[in-house]
XYZ file of C-alpha atoms in Angstrom:
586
model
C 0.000 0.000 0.000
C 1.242 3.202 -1.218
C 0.817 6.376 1.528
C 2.627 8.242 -0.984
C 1.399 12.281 -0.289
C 1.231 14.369 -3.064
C 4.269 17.080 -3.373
C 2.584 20.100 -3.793
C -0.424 19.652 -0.698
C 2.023 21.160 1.510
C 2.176 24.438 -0.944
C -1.313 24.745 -1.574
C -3.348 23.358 1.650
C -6.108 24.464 2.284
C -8.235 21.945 4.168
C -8.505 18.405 5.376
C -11.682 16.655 4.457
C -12.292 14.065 7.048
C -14.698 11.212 5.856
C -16.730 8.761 7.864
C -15.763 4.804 8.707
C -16.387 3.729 4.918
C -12.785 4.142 4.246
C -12.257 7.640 3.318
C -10.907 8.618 6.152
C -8.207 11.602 6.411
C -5.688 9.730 7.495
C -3.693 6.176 7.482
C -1.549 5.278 9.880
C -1.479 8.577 11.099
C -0.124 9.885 7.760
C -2.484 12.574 6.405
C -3.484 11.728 3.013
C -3.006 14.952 0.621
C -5.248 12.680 -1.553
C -8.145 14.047 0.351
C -7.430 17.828 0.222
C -9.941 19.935 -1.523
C -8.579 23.114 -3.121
C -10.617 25.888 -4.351
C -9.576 28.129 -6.923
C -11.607 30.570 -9.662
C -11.090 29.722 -13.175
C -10.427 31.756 -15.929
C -12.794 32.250 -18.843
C -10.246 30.942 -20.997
C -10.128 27.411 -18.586
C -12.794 24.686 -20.172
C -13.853 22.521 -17.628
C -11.484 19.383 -16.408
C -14.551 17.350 -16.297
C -13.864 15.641 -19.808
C -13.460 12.376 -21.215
C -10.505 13.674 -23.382
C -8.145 13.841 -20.471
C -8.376 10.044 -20.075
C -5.935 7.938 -21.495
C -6.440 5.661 -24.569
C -3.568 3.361 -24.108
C -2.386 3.649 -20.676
C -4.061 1.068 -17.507
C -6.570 2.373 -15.912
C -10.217 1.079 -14.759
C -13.093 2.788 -15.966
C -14.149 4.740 -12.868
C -12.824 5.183 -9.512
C -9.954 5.136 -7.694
C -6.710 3.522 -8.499
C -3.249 3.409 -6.940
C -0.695 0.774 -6.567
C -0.039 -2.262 -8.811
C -0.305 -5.620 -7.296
C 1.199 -9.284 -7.730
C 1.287 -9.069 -11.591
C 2.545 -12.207 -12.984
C 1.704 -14.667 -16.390
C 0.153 -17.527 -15.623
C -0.617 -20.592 -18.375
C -0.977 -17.861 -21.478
C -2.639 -14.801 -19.346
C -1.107 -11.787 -18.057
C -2.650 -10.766 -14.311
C -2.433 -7.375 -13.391
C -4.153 -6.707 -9.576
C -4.172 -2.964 -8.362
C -5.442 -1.296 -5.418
C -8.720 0.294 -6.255
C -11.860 1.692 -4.577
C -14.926 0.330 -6.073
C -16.749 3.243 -4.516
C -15.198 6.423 -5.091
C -12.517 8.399 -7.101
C -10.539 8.971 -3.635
C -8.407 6.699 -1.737
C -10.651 4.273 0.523
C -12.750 1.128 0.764
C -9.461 -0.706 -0.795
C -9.653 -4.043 -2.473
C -7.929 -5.738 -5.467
C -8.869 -5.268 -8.685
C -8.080 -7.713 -11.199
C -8.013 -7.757 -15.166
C -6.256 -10.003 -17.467
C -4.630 -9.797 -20.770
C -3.042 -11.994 -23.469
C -0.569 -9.141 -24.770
C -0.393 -6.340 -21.849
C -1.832 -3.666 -24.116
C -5.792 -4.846 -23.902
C -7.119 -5.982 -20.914
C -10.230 -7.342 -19.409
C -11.707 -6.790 -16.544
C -12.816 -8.729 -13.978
C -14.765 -8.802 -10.828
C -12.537 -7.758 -7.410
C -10.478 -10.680 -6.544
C -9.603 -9.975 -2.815
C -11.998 -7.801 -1.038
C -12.783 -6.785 2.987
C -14.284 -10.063 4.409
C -12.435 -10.995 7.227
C -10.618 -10.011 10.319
C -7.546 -9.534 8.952
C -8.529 -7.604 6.174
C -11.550 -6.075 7.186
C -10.201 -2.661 7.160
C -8.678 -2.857 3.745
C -6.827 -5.549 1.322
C -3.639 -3.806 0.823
C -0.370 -3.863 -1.711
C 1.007 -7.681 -2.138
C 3.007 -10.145 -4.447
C 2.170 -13.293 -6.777
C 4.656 -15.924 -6.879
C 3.705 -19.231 -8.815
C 4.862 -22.177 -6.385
C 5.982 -25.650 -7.541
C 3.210 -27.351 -10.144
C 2.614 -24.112 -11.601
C 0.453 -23.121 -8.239
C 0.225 -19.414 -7.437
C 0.165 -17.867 -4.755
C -1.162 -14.246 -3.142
C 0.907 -12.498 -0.408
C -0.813 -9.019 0.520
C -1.154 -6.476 3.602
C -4.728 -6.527 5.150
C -5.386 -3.869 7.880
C -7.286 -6.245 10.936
C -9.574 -5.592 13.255
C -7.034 -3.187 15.294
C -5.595 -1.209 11.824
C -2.623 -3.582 12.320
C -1.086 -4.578 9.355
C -0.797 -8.368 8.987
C 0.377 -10.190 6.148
C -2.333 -12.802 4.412
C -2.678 -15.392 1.724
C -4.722 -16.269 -0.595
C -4.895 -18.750 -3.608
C -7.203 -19.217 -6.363
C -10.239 -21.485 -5.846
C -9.918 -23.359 -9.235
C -6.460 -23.693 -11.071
C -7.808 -24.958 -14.543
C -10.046 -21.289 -14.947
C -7.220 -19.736 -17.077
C -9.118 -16.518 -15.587
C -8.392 -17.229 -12.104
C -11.656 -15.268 -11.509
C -12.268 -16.477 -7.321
C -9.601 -16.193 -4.826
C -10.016 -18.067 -1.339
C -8.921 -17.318 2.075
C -7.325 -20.110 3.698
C -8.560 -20.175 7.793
C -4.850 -19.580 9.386
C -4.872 -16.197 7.657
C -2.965 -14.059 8.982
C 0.207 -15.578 8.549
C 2.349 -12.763 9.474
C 1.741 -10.371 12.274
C 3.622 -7.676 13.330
C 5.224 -9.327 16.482
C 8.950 -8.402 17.859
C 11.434 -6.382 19.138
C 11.299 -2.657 17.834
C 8.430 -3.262 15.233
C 6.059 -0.410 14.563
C 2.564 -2.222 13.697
C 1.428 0.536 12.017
C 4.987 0.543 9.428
C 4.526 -2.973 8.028
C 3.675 -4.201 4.549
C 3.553 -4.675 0.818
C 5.433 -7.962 0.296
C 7.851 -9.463 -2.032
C 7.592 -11.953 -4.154
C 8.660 -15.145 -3.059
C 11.748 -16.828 -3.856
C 14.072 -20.061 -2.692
C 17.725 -20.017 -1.011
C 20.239 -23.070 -1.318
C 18.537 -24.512 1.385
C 15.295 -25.167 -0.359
C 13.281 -22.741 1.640
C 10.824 -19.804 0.416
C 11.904 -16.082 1.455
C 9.835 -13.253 1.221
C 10.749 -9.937 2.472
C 8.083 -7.632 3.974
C 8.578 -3.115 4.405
C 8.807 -2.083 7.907
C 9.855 0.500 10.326
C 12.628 -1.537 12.783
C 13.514 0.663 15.917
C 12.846 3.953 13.852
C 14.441 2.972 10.768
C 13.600 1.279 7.033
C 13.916 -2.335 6.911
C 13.081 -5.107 4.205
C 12.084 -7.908 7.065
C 13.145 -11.618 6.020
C 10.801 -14.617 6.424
C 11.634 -18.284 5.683
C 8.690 -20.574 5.330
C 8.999 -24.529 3.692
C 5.713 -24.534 2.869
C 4.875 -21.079 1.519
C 2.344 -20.623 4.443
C 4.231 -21.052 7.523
C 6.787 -18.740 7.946
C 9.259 -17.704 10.429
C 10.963 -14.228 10.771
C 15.173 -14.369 10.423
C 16.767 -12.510 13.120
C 18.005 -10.351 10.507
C 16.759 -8.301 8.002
C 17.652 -8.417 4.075
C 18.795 -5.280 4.662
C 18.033 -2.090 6.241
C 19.014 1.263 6.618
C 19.132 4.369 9.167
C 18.558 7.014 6.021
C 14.727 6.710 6.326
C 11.835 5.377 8.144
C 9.975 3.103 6.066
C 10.220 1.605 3.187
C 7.181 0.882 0.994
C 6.445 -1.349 -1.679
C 9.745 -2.963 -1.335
C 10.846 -5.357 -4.478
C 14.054 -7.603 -4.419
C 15.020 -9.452 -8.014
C 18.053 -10.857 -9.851
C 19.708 -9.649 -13.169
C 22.402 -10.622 -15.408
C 24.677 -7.729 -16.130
C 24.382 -6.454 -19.884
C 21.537 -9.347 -20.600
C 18.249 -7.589 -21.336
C 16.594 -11.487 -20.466
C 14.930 -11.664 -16.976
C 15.433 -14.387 -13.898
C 12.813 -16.713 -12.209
C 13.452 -16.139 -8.766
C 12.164 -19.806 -8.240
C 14.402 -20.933 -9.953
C 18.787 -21.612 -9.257
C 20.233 -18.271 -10.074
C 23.476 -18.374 -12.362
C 26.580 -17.169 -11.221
C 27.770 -13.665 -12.213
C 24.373 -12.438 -11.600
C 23.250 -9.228 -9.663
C 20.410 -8.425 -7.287
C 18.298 -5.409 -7.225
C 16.630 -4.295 -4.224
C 13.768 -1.369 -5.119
C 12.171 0.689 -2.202
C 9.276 3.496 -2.684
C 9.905 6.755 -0.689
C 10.571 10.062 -1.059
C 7.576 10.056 -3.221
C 9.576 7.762 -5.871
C 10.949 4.578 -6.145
C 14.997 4.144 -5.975
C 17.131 1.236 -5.744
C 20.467 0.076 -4.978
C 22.813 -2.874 -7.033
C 24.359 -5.537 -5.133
C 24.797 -8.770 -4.233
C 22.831 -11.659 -2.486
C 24.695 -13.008 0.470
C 24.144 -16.765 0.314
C 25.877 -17.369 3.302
C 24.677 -14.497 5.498
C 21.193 -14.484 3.429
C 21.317 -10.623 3.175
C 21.606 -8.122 0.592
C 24.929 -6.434 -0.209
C 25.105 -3.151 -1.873
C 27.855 -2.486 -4.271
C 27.537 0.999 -3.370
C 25.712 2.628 -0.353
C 25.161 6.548 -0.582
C 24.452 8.314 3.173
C 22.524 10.848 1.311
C 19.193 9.143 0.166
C 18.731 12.026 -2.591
C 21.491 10.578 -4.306
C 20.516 6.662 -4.386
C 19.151 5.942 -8.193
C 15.596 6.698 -9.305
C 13.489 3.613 -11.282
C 11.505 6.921 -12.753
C 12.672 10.076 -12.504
C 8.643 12.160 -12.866
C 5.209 10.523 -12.038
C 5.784 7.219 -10.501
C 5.677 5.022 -7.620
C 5.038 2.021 -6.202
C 6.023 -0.056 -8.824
C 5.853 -4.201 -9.121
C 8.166 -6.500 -11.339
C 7.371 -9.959 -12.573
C 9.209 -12.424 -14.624
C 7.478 -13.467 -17.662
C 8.250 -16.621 -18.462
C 6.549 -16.606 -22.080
C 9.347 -13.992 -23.073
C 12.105 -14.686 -20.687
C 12.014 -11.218 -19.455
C 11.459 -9.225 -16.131
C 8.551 -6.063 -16.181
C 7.879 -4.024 -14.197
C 4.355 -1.405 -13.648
C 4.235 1.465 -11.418
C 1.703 3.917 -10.441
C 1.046 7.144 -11.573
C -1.771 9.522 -9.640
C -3.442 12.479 -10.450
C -1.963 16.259 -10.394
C -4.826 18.441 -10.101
C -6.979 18.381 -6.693
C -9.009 16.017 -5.056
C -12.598 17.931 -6.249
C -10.991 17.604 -9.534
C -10.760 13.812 -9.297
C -14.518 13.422 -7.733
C -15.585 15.950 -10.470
C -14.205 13.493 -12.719
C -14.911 10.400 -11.127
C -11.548 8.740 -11.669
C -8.359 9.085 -10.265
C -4.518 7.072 -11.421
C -3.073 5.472 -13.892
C -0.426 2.890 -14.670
C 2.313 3.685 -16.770
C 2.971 1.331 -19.628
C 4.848 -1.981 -18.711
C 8.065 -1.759 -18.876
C 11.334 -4.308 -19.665
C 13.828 -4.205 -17.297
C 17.584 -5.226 -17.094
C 21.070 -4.299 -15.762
C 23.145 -2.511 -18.220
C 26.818 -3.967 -18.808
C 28.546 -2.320 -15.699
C 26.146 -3.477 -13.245
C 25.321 -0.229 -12.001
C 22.402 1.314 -13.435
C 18.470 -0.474 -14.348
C 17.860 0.218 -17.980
C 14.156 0.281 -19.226
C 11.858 0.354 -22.781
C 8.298 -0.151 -22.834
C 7.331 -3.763 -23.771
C 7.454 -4.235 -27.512
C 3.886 -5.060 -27.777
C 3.226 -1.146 -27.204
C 3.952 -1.387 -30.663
C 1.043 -2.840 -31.626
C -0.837 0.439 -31.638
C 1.286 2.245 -34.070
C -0.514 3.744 -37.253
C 0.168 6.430 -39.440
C 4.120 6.904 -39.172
C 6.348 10.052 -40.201
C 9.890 9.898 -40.712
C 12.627 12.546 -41.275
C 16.284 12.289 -41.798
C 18.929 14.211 -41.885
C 17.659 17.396 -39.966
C 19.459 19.872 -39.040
C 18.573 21.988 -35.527
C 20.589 25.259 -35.321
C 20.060 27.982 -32.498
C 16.502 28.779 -31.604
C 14.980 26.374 -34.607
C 11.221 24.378 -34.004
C 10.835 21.472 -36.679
C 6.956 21.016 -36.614
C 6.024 16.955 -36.354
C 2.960 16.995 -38.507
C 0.672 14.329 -40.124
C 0.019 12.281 -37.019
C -2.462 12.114 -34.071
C -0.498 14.704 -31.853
C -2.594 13.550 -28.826
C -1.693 9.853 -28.939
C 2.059 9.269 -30.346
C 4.863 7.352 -30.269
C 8.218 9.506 -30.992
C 11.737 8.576 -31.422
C 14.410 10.867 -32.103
C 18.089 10.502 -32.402
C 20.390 13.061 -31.266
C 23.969 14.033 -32.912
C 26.031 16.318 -31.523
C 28.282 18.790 -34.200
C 30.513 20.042 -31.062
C 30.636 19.621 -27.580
C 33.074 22.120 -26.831
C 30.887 24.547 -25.851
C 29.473 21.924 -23.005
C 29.581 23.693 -19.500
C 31.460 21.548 -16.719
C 29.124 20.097 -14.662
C 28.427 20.374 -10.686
C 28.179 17.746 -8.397
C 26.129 19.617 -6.251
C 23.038 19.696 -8.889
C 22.381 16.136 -8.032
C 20.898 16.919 -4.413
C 18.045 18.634 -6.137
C 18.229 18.149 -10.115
C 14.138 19.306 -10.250
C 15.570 22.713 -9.039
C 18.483 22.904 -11.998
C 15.922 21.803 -14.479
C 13.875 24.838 -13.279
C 17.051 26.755 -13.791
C 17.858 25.330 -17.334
C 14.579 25.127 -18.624
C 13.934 24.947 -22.435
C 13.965 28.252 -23.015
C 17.406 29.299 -21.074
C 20.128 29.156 -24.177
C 23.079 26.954 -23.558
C 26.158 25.503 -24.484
C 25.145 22.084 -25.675
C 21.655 22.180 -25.133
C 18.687 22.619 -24.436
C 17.786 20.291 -27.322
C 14.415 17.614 -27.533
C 11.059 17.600 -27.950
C 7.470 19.588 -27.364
C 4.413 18.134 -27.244
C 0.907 18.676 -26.702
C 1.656 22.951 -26.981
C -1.130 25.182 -28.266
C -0.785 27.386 -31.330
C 1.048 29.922 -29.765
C 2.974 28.230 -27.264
C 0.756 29.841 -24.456
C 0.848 25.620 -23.264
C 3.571 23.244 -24.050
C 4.727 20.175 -22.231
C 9.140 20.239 -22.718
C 11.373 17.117 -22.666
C 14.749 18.292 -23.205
C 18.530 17.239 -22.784
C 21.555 19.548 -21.904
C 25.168 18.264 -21.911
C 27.467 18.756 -19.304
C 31.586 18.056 -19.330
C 32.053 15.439 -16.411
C 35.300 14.106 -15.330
C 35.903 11.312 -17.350
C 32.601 11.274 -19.568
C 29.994 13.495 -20.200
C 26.659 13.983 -18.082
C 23.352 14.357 -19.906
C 20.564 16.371 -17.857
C 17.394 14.933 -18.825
C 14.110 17.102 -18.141
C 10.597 17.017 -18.880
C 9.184 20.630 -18.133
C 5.709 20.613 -16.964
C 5.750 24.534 -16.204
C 3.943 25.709 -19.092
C 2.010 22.560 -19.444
C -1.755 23.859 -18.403
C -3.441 27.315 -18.013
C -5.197 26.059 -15.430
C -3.906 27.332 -12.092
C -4.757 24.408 -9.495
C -1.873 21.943 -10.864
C 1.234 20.255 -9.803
C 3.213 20.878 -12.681
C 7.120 20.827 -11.368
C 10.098 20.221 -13.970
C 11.355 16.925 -13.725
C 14.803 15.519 -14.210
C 17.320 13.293 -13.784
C 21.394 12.961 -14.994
C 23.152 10.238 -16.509
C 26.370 9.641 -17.735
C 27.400 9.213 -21.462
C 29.987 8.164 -23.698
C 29.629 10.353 -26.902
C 32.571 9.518 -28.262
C 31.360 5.582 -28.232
C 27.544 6.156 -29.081
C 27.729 9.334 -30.949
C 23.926 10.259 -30.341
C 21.457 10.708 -27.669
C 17.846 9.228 -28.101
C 14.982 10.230 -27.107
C 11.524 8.300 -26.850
C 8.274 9.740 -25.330
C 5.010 8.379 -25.443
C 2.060 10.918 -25.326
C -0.955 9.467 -24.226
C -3.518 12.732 -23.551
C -2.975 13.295 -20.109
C 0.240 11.020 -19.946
C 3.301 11.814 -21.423
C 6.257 8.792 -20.267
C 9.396 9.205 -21.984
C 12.354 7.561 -21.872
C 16.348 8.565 -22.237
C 19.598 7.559 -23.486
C 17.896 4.152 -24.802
C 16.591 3.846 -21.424
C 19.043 5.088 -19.024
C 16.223 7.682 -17.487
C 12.840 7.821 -17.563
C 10.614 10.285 -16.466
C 6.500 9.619 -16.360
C 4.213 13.209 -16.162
C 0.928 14.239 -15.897
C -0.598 17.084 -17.558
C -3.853 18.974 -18.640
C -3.693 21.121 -21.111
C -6.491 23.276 -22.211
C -5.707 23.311 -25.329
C -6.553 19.781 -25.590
C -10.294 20.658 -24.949
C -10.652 23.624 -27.102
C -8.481 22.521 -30.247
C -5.642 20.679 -31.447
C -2.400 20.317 -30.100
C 1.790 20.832 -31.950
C 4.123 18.983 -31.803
C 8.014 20.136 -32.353
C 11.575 18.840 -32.273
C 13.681 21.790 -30.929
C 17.373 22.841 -30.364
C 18.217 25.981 -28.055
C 21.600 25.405 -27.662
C 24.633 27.817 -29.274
C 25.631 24.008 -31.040
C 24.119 22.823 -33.815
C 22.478 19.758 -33.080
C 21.959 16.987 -36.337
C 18.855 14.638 -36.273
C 19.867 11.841 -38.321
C 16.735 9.949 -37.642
C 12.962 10.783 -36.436
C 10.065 9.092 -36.528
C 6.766 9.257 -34.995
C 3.611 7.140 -35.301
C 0.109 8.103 -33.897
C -1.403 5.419 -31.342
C -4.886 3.706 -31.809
C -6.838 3.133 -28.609
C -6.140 -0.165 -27.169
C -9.314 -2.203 -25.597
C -8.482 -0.896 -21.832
C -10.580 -2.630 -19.264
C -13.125 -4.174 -21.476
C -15.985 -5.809 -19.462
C -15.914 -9.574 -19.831
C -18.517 -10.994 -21.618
């Protein structure tokens, strides 16, 4: 379960709206949920209501109504993709939370089914939070999840499906013993104790799952050891933990080969040579750290461990938290989903009726040096593309817009390769920027002239530029190599005055002289735009709402503000059909 808070409710609360024992109550855990603020502002004659079924995506997860927030045990199961998410059957707020459930044969169209784990018992009655799927021996799986009992503890319960052979796997069932996991022991806050992992066996035969928590004051990925997947004992030791936060939410733990874009089967023997990543959701993002599995002392090993939790590595770099791998074992590849919520108010969302997305599905691997998560959207995205554009051999100097025309600027698929002419003019680049990049991205923003940049892509900008959404890349002179700031620019992004819209970013380092250009991909989705860096070095996921969308069409331009020229050997751009999102079955 995700108590992420929204980063702007500090700067623009105005009240707390306090609900009754349904669910929507005004806090969790004694967190207050910025989810729940109401914020009142006039609107401009020029501002067209939000209320529209145009900001909704066409290709992007989401359920047709209501309230959605984390992803839960995804996993493929004999020829069907399962994607569970929190949701509230009730309401477009966060409250009354079960697990939704829809299933897919290509994790583009979905169908959806009825709730499969909902509030019906003790240990759940007060909401079926965040889990994990793991498929046990004969092909069985297996549920995991955080229910909130009788006494808002959070307990850990199972369930598996009531009949194997539906390829659905439409009921769930609720063995008696539930819960299997309480929060019992030395320094562990009940309230701080959750969402998880999947399951996985050491040399010793035994499942291991690792569970968030709050140990005497500080973050913690608990270990458990169970032979039978439903007993389980707690190690005297954690995976790992760490005195740089709290709590950890939503933790994930997985193994990678180095420079191998194929995924493990944590079920299965791991080959030597391989990595582990442990991912942890704070900070309102999800980072992670590289390292090792400890056979001996059956904990996690970081290669590197950073004090400073602003500098530990970011899965997304915008929009997104939360998020769930799975191996798939009809690609031999590891995904992963994450969450993506709203950025205008609460009233907004019950105005609207629906709140949260997923971003797409995403492949994930370990790039060749083992120290950074690389990620592309799943090549069945693909599947969607229509009309295409292409350009070669372009040619961006100082201050020049290259219009993208003849496609569906609303929903679009755009690559775009970047070649430098000179980097001497590239500005050295300071360390410090990395303790608050969204700041420097404010600083450098798309219309600030550089050296070397800013260079990259508009979307979804008005006629006269009055609204634009920027995703742009600067170079910097590092050390050795050279550091790319990545930004997507959401200042400019809406007229209307009520949103979040920050400028993300996020650096990563680059060997020009090796790869000689810089891509860029970004998928525009309406209200999502999810793009992706450096073939996947950085991503950054954003919301936006621009009026323009409502009242007219939308541009779309490749752009280069930069003193270097900057060559595009290679663009192309398709528009997107809908996909079948959320279909009802039957």
């Amino acid at each position: 379960m995700a108590l992420m808070l929204r980063p702007w409710a500090f700067l623009l609360f105005l009240a707390l709206v306090s609900y009754d024992e349904s669910g929507l109550q005004s806090t969790r855990n004694g967190v207050a949920q910025a989810t729940q603020r109401v914020f009142l502002y006039p609107q401009s004659p020029k501002v067209s209501s939000i209320v529209s079924t145009k900001y909704r995506t066409a290709y992007h997860f989401q359920p047709p109504k209501n309230w959605i927030n984390d992803p839960n045990g995804p996993m493929y199961h004999n020829g069907i993709y399962h994607q569970f998410y929190q949701y509230n059957p009730n309401g477009s707020l966060w409250g009354n939370i079960v697990w939704g459930h829809s299933v897919s044969t290509d994790l583009i169209n979905w169908i959806r089914l009825e709730p499969a784990i909902e509030r019906t018992t003790p240990s759940d009655i007060n909401g079926c939070w965040t889990g994990s799927a793991t498929i046990l021996k004969g092909g069985r799986p297996a549920i995991i999840y955080t229910g909130a009992d009788t006494e808002k503890r959070q307990v850990q319960n199972i369930v598996f499906p009531k009949n194997v052979s539906d390829p659905y796997l439409r009921e769930w069932i609720k063995p008696d013993n539930n819960p299997l996991i309480q929060p019992v022991g030395q320094g562990l806050n009940s309230d701080q104790f959750r969402d998880p992992t999947t399951g996985w066996i050491g040399p010793d035969g035994l499942w291991r799952i690792a569970v968030g928590a709050e140990l005497n004051g500080y973050s913690a990925a608990l270990l458990y050891k169970s032979e039978d997947f439903v007993n389980w004992t707690r190690v005297d030791h954690p995976l790992y933990s760490s005195n740089a936060s709290t709590m950890w939410e939503c933790p994930d733990f997985f193994a990678v080969l180095p420079g191998k874009n194929s995924g493990l089967d944590l079920s299965a023997a791991i080959p030597n040579g391989a990595k582990h990543v442990l991912k942890m959701s704070l900070d309102n993002c999800d980072k992670y750290m590289v390292g090792v599995y400890d056979l001996k002392s059956d904990t996690f090993v970081p290669d590197t461990v950073l004090d400073d939790r602003r500098l530990w590595s970011r899965i997304d770099y915008g929009n997104y938290y939360a998020s769930k791998s799975f191996f798939d074992s009809k690609r031999g590849r590891r995904i992963i989903w994450g969450w993506t919520n709203e950025t205008d108010s609460s009233s907004d969302d019950v105005a609207k009726g629906w709140a949260g997305i997923h971003a797409i599905p995403r492949t994930i691997w370990l790039d060749s040096n083992s120290k950074q998560l690389l990620q592309w959207p799943v090549e069945e995205i693909e599947s969607l593309r229509r009309e295409e554009v292409s350009h070669q051999g372009l040619e961006l100097n100082q201050g020049d817009l290259f219009e993208i025309k003849g496609i569906d600027t609303l929903q679009a698929d755009v690559e775009i390769d970047f070649e430098l002419t000179s980097i001497d003019s590239a500005v050295p680049f300071d360390p410090s920027w990395l303790l608050d990049i969204e700041k420097h991205c404010r600083e450098a923003g798309a219309s600030v002239h550089g050296g070397v940049g800013p260079f990259g892509l508009v979307v979804l900008a008005s006629e006269n530029m009055e609204e634009h959404t920027s995703v742009q890349f600067r170079v910097y002179k590092s050390q050795e190599k050279y550091m790319i700031l990545m930004c997507s620019d959401l200042r400019k992004s809406s007229l209307r005055p009520e949103l979040y819209t920050p400028a993300y970013g996020g650096f990563f380092e680059f060997d020009l002289e090796k790869e000689k250009t810089i891509s860029l991909r970004t998928l525009i989705d309406r209200s999502a735009v999810e793009s992706f860096g450096g073939g996947g070095r950085l991503c950054i996921m954003a919301r936006v709402y621009p009026v323009t969308l409502i009242n007219g069409g939308t541009r779309m331009y490749a752009f280069n503000n930069g003193t270097s020229t900057v060559k595009v050997p290679q663009l192309k751009a398709w528009s997107m059909r809908r996909a079948q999102v959320n279909v009802k079955m039957g």
